[in-house]
PDB file of C-alpha atoms in Angstrom:
ATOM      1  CA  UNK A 208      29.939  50.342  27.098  1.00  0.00           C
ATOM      2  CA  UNK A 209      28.042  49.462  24.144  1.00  0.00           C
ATOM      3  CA  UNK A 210      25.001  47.245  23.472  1.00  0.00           C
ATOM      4  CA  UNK A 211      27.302  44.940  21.508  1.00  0.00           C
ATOM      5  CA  UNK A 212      30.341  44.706  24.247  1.00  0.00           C
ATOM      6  CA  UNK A 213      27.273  44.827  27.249  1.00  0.00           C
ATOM      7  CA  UNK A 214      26.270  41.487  25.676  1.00  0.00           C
ATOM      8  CA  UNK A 215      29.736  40.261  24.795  1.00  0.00           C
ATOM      9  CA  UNK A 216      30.799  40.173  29.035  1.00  0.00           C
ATOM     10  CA  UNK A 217      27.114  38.986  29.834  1.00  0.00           C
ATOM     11  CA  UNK A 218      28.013  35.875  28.028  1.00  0.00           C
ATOM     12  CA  UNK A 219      31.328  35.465  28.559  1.00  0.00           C
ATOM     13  CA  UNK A 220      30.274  35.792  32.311  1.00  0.00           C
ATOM     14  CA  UNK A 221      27.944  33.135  31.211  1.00  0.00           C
ATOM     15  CA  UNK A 222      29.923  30.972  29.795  1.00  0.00           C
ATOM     16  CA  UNK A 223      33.109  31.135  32.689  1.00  0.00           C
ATOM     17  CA  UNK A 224      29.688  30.048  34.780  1.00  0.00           C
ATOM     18  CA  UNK A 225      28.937  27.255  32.765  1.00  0.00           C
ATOM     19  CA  UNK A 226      32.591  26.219  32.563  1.00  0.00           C
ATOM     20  CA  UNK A 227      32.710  26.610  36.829  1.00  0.00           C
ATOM     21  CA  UNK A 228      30.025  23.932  36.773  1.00  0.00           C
ATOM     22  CA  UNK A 229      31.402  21.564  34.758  1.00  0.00           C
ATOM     23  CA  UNK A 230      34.918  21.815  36.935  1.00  0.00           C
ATOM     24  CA  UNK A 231      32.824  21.305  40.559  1.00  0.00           C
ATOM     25  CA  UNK A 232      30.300  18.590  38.647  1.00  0.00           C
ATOM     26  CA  UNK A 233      34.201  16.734  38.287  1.00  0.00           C
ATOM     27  CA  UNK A 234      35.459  18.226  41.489  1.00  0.00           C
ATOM     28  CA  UNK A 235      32.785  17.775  43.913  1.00  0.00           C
ATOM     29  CA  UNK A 236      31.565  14.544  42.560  1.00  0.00           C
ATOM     30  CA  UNK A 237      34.848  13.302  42.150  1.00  0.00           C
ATOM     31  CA  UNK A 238      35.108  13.757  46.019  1.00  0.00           C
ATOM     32  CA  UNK A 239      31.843  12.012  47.079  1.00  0.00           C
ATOM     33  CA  UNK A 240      32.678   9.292  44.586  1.00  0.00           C
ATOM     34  CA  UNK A 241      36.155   8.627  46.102  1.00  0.00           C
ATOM     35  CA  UNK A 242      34.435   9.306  50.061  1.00  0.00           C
ATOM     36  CA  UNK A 243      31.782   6.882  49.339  1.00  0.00           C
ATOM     37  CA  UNK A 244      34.780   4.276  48.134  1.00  0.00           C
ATOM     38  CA  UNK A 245      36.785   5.108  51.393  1.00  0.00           C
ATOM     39  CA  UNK A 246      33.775   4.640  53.438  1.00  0.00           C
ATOM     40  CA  UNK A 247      32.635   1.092  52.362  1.00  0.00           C
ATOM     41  CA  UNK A 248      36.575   0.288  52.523  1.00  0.00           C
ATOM     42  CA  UNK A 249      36.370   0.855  56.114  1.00  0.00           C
ATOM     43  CA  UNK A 250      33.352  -0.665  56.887  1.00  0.00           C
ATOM     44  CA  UNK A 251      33.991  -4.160  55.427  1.00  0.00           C
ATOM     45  CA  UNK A 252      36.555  -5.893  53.507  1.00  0.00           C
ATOM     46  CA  UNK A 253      36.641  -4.308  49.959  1.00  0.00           C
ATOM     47  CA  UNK A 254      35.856  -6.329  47.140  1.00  0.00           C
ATOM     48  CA  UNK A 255      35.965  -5.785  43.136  1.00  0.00           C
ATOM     49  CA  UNK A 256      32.644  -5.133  43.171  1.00  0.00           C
ATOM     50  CA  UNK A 257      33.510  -1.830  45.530  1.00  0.00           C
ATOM     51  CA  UNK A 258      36.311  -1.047  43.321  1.00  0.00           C
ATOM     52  CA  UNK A 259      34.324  -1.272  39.871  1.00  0.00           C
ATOM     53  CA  UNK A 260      31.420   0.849  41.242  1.00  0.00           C
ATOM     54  CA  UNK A 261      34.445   3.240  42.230  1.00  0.00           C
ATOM     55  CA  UNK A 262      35.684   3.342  38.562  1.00  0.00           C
ATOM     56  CA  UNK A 263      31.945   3.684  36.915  1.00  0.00           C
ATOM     57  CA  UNK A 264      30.653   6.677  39.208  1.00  0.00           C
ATOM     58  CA  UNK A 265      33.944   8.413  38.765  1.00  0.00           C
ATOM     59  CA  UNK A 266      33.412   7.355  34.930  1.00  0.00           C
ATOM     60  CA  UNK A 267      29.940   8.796  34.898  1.00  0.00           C
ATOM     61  CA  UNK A 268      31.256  12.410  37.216  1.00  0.00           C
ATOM     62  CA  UNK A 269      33.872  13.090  34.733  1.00  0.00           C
ATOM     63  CA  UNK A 270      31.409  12.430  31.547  1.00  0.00           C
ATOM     64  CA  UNK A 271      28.842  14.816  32.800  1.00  0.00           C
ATOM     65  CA  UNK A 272      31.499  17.460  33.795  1.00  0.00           C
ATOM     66  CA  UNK A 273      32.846  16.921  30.096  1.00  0.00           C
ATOM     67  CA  UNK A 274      29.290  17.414  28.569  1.00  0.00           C
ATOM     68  CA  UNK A 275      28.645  20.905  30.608  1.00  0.00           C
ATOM     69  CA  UNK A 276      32.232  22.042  29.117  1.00  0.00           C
ATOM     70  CA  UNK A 277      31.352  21.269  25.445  1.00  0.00           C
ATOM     71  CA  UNK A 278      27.996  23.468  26.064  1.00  0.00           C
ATOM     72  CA  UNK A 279      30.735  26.368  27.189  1.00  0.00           C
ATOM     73  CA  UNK A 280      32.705  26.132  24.501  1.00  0.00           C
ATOM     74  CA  UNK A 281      29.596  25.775  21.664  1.00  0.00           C
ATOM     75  CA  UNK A 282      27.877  29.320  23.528  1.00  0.00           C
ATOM     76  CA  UNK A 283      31.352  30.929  23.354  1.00  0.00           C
ATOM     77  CA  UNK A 284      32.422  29.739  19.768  1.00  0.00           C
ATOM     78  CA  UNK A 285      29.243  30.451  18.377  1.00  0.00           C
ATOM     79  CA  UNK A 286      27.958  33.662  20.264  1.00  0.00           C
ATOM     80  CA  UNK A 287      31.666  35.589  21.326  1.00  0.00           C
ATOM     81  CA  UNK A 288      34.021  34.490  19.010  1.00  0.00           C
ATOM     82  CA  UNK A 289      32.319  33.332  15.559  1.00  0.00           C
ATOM     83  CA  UNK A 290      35.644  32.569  13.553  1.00  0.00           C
ATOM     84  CA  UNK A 291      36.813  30.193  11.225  1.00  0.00           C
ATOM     85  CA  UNK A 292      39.276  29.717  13.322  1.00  0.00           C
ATOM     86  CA  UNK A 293      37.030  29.354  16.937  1.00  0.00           C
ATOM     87  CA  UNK A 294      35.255  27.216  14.756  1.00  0.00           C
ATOM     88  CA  UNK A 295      37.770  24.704  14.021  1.00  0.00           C
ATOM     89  CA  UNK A 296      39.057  24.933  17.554  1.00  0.00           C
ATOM     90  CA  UNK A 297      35.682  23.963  18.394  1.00  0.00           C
ATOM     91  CA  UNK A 298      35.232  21.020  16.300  1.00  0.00           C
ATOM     92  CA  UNK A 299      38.915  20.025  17.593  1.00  0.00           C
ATOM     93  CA  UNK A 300      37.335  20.321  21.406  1.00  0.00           C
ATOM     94  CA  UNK A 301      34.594  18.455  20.558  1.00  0.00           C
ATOM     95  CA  UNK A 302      35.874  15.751  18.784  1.00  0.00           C
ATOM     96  CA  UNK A 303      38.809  15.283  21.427  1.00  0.00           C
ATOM     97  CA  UNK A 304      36.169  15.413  24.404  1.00  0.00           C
ATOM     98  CA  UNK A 305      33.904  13.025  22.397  1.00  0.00           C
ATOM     99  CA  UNK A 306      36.170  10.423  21.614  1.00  0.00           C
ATOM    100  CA  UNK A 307      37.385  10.574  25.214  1.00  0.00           C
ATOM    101  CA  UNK A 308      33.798  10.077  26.529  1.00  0.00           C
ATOM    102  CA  UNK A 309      32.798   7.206  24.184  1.00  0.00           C
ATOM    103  CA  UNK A 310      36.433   5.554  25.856  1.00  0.00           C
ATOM    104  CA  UNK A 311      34.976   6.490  29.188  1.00  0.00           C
ATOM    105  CA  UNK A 312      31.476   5.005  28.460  1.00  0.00           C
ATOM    106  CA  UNK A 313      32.759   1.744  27.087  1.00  0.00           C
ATOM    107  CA  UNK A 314      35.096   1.130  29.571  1.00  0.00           C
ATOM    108  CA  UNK A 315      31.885   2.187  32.486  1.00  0.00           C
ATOM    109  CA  UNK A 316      29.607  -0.184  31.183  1.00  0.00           C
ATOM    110  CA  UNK A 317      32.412  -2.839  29.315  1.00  0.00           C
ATOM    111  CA  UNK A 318      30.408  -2.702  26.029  1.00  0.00           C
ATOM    112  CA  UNK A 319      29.990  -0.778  22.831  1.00  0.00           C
ATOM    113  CA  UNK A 320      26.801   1.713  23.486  1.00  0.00           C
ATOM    114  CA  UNK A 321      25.214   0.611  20.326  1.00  0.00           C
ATOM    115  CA  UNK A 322      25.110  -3.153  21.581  1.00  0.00           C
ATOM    116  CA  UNK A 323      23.758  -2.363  25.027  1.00  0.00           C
ATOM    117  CA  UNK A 324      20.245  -2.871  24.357  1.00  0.00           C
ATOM    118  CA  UNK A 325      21.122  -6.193  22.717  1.00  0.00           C
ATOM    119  CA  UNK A 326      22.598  -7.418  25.810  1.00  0.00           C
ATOM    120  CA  UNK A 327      19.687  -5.873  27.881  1.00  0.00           C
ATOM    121  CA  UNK A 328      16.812  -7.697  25.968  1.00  0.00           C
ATOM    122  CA  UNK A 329      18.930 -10.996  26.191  1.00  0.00           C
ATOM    123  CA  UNK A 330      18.918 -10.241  29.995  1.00  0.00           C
ATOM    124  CA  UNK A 331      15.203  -9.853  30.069  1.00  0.00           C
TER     125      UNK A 331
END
């Protein structure tokens, strides 16, 4: 094997790594998220409060398991596969998995980001 392909598998070896985090980040904390729901369930009467903290850590889980699997595909469009192509595949990705986690962050905190530390002064 040559230098070249040696480094080619080290990173896509890498990058399936990278792209195994992101998946447990949503799977594992996915499943303490929904535990931690089930568990106050049965120990009292739920209330919207229970099921809105429910829908914001699950928000928050699936937006940092989104982030690590942009950072895969950025290392392997830029480093295995530098194409015109990749590269518009990429930008595609990214603008698909950033539009989906501005949705998720405005509908987390139920404002746009830009005018959360207008309504966190006013709080103060």
């Amino acid at each position: 094997m040559t230098a070249v392909g040696n480094f080619e598998h080290v990173v896509t070896v890498t990058v399936q790594a990278i792209e195994a985090v992101g998946a447990l980040i949503m799977v594992v904390g996915g499943a303490v998220v929904m535990l931690r729901y089930v568990r106050s369930v049965l120990s009292n009467r739920p209330d919207r409060q229970d099921y809105h903290r429910l829908r914001s850590d699950l928000g928050r889980v699936i937006l940092l398991g989104l982030e690590v699997l942009i950072v895969a595909d950025i290392v392997r469009t830029i480093i295995v596969e530098p194409s015109l192509e990749s590269v518009g595949a990429l930008g595609a990705i990214v603008l698909i998995r950033t539009i989906l986690s501005f949705s998720l962050d405005i509908e987390i905190d139920g404002e746009l980001p830009w005018r959360r530390k207008q309504s966190e002064r006013a709080s103060s």
